PDB file of C-alpha atoms in Angstrom:
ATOM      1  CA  UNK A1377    -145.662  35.120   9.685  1.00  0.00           C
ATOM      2  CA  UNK A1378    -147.078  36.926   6.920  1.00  0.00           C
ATOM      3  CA  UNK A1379    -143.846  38.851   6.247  1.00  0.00           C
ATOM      4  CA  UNK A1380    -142.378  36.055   6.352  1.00  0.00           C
ATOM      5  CA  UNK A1381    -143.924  34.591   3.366  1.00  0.00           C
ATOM      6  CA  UNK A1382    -144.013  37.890   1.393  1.00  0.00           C
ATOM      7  CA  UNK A1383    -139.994  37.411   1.783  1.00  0.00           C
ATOM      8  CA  UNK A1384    -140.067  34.301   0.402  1.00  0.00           C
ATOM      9  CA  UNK A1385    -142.269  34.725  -2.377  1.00  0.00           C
ATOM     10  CA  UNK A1386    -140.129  39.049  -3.211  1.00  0.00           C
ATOM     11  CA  UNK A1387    -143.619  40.367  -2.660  1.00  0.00           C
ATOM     12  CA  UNK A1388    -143.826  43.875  -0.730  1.00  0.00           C
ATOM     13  CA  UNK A1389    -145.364  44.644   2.757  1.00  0.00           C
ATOM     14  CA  UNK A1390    -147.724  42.298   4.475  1.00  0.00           C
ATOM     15  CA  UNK A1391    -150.931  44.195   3.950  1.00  0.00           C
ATOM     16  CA  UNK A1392    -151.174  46.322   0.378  1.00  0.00           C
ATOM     17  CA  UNK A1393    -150.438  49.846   1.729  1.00  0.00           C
ATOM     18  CA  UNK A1394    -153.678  52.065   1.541  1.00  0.00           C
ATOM     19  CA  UNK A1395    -156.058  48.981   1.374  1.00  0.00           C
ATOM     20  CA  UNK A1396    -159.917  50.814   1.304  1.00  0.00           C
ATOM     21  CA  UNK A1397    -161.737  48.183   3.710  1.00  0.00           C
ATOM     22  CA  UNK A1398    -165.304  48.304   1.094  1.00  0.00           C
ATOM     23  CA  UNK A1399    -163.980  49.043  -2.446  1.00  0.00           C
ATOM     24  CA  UNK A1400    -167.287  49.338  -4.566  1.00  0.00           C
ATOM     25  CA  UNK A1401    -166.324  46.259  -6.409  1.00  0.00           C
ATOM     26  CA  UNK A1402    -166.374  44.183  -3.646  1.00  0.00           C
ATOM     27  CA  UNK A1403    -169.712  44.788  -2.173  1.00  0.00           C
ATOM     28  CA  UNK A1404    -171.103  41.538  -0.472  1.00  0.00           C
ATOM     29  CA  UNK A1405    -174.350  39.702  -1.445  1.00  0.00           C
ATOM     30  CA  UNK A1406    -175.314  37.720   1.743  1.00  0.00           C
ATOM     31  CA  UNK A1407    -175.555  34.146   0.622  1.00  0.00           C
ATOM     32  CA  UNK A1408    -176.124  30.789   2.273  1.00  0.00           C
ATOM     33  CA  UNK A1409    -176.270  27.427   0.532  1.00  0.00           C
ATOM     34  CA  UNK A1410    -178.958  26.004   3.094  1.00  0.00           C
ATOM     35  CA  UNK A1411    -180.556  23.175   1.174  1.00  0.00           C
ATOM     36  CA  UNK A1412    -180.287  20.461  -1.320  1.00  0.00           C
ATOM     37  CA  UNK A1413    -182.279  19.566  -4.996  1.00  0.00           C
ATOM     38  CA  UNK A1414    -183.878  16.041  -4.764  1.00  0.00           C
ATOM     39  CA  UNK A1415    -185.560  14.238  -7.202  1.00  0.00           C
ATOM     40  CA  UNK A1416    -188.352  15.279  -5.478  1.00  0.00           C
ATOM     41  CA  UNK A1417    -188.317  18.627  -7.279  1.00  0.00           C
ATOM     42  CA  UNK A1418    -188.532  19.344 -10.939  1.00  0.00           C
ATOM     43  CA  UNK A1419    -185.139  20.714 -12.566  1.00  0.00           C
ATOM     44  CA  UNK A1420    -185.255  24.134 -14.095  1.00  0.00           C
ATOM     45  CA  UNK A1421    -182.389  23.961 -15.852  1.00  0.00           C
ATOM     46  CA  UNK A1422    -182.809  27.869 -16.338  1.00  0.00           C
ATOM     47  CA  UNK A1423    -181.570  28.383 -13.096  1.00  0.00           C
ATOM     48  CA  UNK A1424    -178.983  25.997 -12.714  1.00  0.00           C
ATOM     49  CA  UNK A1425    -174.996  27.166 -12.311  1.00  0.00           C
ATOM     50  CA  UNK A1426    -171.544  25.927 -11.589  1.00  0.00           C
ATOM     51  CA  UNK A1427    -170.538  26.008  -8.181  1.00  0.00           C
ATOM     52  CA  UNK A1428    -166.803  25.847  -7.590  1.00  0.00           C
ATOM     53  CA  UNK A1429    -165.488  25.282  -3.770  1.00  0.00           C
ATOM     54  CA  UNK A1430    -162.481  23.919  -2.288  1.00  0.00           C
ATOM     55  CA  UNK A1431    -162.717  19.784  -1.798  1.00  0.00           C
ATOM     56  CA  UNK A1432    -161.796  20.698   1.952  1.00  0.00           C
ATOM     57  CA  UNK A1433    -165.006  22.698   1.640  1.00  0.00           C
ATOM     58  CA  UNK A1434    -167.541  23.163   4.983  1.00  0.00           C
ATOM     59  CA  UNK A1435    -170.070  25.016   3.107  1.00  0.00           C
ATOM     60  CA  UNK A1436    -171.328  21.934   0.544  1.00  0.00           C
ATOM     61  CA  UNK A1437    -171.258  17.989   2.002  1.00  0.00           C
ATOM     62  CA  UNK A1438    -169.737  16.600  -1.522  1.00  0.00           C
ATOM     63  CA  UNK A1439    -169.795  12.747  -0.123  1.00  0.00           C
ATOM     64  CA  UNK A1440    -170.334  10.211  -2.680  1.00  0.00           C
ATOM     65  CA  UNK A1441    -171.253  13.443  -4.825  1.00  0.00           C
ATOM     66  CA  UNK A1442    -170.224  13.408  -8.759  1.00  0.00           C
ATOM     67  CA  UNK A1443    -168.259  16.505  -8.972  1.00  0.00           C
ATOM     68  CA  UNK A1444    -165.317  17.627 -11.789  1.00  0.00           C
ATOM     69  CA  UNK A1445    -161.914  18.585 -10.840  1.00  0.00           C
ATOM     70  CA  UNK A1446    -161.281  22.098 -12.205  1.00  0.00           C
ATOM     71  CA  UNK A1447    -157.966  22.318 -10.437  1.00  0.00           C
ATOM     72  CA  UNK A1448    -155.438  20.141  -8.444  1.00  0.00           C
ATOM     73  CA  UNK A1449    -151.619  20.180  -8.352  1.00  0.00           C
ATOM     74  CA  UNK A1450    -149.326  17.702  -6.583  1.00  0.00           C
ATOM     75  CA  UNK A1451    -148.408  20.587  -4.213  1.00  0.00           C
ATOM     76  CA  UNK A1452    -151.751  22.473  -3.374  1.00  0.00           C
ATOM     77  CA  UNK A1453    -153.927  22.425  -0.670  1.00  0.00           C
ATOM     78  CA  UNK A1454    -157.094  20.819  -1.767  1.00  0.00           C
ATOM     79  CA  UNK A1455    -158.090  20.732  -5.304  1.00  0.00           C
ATOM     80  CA  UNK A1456    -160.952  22.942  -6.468  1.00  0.00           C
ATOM     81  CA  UNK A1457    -163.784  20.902  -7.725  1.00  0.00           C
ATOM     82  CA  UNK A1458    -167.003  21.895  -9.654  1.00  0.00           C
ATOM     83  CA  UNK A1459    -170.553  21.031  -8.672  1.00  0.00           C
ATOM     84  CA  UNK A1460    -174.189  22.691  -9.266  1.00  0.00           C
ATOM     85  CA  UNK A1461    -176.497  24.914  -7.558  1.00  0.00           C
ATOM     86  CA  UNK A1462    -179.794  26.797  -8.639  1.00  0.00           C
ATOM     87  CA  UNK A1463    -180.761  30.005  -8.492  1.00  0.00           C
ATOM     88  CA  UNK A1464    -183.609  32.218  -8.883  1.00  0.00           C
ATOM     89  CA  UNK A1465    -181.831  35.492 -10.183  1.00  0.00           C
ATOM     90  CA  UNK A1466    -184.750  37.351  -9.811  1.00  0.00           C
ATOM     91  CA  UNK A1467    -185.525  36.837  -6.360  1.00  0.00           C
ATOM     92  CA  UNK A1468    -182.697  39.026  -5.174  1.00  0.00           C
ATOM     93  CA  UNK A1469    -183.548  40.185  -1.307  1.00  0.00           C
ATOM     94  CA  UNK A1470    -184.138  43.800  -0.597  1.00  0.00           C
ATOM     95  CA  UNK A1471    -180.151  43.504   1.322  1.00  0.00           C
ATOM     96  CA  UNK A1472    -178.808  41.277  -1.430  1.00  0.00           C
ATOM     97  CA  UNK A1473    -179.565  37.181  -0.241  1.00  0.00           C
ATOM     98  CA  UNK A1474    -179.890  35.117  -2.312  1.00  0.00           C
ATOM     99  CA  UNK A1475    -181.368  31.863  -1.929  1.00  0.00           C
ATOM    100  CA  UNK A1476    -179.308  29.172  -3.480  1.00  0.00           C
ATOM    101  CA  UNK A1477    -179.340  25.179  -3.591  1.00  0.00           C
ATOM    102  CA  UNK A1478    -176.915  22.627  -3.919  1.00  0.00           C
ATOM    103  CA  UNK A1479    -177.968  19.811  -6.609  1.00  0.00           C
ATOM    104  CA  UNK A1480    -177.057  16.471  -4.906  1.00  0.00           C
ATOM    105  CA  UNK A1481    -175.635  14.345  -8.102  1.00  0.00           C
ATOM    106  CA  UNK A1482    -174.720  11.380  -5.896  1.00  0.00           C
ATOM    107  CA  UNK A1483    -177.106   9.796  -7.911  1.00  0.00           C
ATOM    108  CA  UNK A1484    -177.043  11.373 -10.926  1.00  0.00           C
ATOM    109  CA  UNK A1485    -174.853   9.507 -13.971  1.00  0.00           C
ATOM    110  CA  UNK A1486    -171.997  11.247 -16.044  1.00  0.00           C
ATOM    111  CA  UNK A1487    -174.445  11.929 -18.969  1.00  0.00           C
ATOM    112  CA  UNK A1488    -176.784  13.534 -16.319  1.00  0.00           C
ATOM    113  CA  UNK A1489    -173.403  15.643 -15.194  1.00  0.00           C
ATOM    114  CA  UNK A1490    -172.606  16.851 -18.816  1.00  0.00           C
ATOM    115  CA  UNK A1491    -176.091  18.107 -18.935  1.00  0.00           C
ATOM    116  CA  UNK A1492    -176.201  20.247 -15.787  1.00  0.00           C
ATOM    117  CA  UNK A1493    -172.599  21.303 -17.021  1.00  0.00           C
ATOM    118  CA  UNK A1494    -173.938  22.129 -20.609  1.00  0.00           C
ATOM    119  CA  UNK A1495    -176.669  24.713 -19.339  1.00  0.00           C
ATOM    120  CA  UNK A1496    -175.360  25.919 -15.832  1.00  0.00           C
ATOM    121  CA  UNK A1497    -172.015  27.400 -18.087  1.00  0.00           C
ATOM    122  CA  UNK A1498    -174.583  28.819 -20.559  1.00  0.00           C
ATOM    123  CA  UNK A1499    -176.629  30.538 -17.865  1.00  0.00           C
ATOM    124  CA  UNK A1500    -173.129  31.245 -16.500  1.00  0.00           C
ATOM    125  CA  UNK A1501    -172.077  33.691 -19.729  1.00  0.00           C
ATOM    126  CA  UNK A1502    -175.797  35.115 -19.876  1.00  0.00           C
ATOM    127  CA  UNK A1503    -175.164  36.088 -16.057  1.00  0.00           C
ATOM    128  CA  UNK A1504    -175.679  39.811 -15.542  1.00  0.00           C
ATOM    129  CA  UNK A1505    -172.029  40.167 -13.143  1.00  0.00           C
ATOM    130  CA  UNK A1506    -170.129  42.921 -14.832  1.00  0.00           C
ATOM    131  CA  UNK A1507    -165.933  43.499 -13.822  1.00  0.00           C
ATOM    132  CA  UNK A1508    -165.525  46.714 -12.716  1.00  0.00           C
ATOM    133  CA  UNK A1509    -162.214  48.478 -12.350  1.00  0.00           C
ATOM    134  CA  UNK A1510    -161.062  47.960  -8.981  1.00  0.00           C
ATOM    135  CA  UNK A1511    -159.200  50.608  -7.121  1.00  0.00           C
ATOM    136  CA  UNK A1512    -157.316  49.060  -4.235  1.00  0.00           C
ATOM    137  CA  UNK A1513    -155.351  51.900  -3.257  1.00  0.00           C
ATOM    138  CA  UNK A1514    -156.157  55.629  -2.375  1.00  0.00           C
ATOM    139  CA  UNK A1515    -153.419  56.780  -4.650  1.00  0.00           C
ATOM    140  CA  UNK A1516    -153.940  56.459  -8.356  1.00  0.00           C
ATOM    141  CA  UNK A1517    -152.670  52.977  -9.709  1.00  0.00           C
ATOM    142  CA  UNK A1518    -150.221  52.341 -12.142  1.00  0.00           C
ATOM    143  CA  UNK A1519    -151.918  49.562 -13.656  1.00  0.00           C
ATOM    144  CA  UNK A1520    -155.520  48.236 -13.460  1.00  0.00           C
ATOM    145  CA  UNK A1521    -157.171  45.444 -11.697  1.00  0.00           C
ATOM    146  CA  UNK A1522    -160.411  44.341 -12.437  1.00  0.00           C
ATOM    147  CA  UNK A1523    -162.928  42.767  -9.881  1.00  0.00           C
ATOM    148  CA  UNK A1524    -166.725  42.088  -9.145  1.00  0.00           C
ATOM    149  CA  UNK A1525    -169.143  42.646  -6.066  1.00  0.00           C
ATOM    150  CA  UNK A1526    -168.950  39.536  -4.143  1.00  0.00           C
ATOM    151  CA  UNK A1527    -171.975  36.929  -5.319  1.00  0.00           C
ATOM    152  CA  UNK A1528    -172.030  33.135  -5.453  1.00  0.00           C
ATOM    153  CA  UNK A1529    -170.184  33.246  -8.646  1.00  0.00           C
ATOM    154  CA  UNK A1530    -168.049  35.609  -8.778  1.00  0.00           C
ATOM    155  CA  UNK A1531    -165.128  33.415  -8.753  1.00  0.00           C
ATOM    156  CA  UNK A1532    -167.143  31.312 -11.668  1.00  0.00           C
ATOM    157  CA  UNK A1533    -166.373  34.110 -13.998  1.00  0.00           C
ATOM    158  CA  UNK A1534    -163.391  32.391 -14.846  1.00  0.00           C
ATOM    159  CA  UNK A1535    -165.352  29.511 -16.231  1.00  0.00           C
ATOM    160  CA  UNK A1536    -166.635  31.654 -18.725  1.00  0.00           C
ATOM    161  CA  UNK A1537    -165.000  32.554 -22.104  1.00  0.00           C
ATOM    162  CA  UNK A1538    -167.526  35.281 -22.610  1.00  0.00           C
ATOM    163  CA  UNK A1539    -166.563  36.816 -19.360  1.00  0.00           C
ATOM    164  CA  UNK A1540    -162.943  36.214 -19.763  1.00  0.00           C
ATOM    165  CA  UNK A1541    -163.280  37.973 -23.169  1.00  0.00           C
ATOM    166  CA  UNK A1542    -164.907  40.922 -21.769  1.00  0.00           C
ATOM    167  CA  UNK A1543    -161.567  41.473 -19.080  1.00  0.00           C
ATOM    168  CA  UNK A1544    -159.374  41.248 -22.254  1.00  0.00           C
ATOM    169  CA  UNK A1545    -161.214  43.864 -24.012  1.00  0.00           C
ATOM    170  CA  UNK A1546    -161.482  45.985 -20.689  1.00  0.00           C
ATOM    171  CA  UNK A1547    -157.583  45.503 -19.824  1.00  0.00           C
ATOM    172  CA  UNK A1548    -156.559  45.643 -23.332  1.00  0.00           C
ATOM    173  CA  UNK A1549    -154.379  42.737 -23.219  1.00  0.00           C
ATOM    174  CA  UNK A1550    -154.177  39.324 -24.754  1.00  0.00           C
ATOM    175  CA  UNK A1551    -152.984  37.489 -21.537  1.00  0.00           C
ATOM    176  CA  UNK A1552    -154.547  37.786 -18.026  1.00  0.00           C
ATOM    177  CA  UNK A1553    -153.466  36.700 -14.378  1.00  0.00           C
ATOM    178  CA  UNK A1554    -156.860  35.683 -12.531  1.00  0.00           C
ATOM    179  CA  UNK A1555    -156.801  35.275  -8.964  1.00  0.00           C
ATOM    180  CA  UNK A1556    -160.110  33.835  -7.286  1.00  0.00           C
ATOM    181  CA  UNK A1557    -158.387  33.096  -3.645  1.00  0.00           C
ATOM    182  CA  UNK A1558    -161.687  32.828  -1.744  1.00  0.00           C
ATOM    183  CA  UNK A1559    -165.231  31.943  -2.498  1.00  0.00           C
ATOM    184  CA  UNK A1560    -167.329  35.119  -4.040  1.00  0.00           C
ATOM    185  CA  UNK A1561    -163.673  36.901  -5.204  1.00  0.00           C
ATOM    186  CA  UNK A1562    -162.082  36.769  -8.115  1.00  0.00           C
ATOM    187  CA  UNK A1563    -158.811  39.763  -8.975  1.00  0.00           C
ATOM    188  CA  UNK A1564    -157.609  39.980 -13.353  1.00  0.00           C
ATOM    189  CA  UNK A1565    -154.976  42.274 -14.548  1.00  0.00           C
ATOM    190  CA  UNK A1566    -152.621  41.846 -17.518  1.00  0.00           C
ATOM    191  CA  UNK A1567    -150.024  39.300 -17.557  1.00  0.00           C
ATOM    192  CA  UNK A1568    -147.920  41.823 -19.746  1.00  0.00           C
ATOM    193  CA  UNK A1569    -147.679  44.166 -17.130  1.00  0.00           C
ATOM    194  CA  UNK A1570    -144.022  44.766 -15.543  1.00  0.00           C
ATOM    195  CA  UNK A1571    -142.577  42.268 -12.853  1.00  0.00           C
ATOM    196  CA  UNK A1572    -143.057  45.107  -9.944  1.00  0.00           C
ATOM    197  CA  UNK A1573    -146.501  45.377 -10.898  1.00  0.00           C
ATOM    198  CA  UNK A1574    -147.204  41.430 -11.204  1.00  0.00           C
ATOM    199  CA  UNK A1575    -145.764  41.596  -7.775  1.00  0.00           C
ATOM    200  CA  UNK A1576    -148.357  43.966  -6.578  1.00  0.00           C
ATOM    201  CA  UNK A1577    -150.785  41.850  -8.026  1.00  0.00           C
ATOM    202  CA  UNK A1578    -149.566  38.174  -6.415  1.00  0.00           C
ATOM    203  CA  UNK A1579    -149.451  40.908  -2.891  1.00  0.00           C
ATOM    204  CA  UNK A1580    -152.761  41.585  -3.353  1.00  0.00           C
ATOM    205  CA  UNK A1581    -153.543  37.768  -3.941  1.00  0.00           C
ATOM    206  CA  UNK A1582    -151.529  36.216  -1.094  1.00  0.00           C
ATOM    207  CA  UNK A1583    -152.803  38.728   1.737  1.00  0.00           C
ATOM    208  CA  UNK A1584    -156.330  37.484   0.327  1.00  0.00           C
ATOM    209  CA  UNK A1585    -155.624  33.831   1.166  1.00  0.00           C
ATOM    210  CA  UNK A1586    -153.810  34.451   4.321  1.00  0.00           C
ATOM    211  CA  UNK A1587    -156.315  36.511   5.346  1.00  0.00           C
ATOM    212  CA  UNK A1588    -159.882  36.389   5.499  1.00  0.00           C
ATOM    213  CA  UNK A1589    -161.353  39.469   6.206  1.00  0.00           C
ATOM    214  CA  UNK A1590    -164.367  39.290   3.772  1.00  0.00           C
ATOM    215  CA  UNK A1591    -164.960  35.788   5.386  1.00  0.00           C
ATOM    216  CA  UNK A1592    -165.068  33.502   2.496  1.00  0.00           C
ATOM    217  CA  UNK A1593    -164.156  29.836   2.030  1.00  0.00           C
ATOM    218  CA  UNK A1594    -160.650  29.242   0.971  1.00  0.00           C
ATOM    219  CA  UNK A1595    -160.706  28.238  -2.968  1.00  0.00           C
ATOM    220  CA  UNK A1596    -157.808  28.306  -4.962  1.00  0.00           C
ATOM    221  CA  UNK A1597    -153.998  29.499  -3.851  1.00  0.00           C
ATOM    222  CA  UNK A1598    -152.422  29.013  -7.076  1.00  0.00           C
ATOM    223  CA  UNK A1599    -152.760  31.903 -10.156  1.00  0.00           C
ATOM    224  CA  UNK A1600    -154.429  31.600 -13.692  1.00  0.00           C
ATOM    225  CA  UNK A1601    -153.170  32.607 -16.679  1.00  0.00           C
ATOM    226  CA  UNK A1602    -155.555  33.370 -19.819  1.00  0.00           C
ATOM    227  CA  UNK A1603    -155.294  33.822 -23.010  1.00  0.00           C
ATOM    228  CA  UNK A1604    -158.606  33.957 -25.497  1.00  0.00           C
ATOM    229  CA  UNK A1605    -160.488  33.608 -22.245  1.00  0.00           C
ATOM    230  CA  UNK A1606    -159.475  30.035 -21.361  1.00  0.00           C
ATOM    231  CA  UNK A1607    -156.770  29.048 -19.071  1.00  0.00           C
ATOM    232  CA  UNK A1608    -153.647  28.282 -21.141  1.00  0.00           C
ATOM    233  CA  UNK A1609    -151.349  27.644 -17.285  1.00  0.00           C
ATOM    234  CA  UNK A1610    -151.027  27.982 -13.902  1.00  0.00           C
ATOM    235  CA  UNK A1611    -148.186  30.047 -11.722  1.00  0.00           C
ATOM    236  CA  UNK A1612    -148.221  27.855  -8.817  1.00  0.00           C
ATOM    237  CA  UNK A1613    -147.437  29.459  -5.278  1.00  0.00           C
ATOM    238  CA  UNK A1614    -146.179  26.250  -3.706  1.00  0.00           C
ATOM    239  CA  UNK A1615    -145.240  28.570  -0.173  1.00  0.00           C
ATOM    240  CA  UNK A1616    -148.746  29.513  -0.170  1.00  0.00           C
ATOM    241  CA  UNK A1617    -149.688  25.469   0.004  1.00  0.00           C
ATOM    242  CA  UNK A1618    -147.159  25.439   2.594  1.00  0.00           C
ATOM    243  CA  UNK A1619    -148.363  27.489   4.877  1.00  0.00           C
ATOM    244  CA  UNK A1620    -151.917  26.417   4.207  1.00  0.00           C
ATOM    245  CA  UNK A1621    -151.145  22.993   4.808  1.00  0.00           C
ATOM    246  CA  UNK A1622    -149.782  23.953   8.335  1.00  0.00           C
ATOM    247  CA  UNK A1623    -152.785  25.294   9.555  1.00  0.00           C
ATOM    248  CA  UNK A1624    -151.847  27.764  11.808  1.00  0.00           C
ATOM    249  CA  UNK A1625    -153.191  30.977   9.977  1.00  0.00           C
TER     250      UNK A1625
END
């Protein structure tokens, strides 16, 4: 089935040839969204961030919550939609957990939104989450790819400008293809790279969501482009959807 799909979409062999099963970029922090902010409980908005998850999401229950559509398409899978958690940064466990809550916003009104948006992207770009250069291959690469250790937001990166800014300067390259195809990953290289290697990339990408080896929510099957570290378009993968929407993966 996967080969399949890699036909359809001119991508190369099912699983990327060489594939190191713990690349030092993607080392997991164990995290579990086990409870939920009340009113009961004064807001540090100091620790407050963006959360982004799939709407067919099982880790958050977003009923009657207020939550922001960062991405939908006629033709995907289930748009990707923005709420809130809070974290303490600096109570990182001794094997990486970190405890982090959802903010419940069912009750909350759009002004309240915009202000949990307003500080959770600041504390966002003042997050300490460096890309590294991410060798997915035992041979040496062609190109680079950029990732992050695997953390409640690394997929947010792409929220943030100042992050965005810092791939640009690390790639070199005024235009960017982002993939974040699960929850806690998120892939960048440079758009100006040639088609066989933007094919390597979108290989790389689809095995991610047709696989789930790091097991991590579904989030987003389509690809980002950015330019000044916002998202100027979108390359949607439309077979991707397709095969999603079966649900026989």
């Amino acid at each position: 089935m996967i080969q399949f799909l890699r036909n359809i979409l001119g991508l190369g062999p099912a699983e990327p040839k060489n594939l190191r099963k713990k690349p030092t970029a993607n080392t997991q922090a164990t995290t579990v969204v086990k409870e939920v902010i009340t009113d009961k409980l004064e807001m540090d908005y100091s620790m407050v961030y963006p959360y982004l998850v799939s709407k067919k999401t099982k880790e958050l229950d977003l009923a009657n919550e207020l939550v922001s559509v960062f991405y939908e398409s006629e033709d995907i899978y289930a748009p990707t939609v923005q709420t809130f958690v809070m974290m303490d940064k600096d109570k990182e466990g001794a094997n990486g957990e970190i405890d982090v809550f959802h903010i419940k916003t069912s009750n909350k009104t759009e002004e309240d939104y915009k202000k949990l948006d307003k500080h959770s992207l600041a504390n966002l770009d003042n997050l300490e989450l460096p890309f590294m250069y991410w060798d997915f291959t035992d041979e040496k690469s062609d190109y680079e790819i950029l990732s992050t250790r695997i953390t409640p937001f690394s997929s947010e990166k792409i929220l943030s400008r100042k992050h965005m800014l810092e791939a640009h300067k690390m790639l070199n390259s005024n235009e960017l293809l982002v993939s974040i195809p699960r929850k806690g990953l998120i892939y960048v290289c440079s758009y100006l790279l040639d088609t066989q290697h933007i094919n390597q990339f979108m290989d790389i990408h689809a095995y991610m969501i047709l696989t789930n080896k790091q097991n991590c929510e579904l989030l987003c099957e389509d690809l980002f482009v950015v330019k000044n570290g916002e998202i100027s378009n979108v390359l949607g993968l439309s077979q991707l959807s397709d095969k999603l929407k079966e649900g026989n993966l």
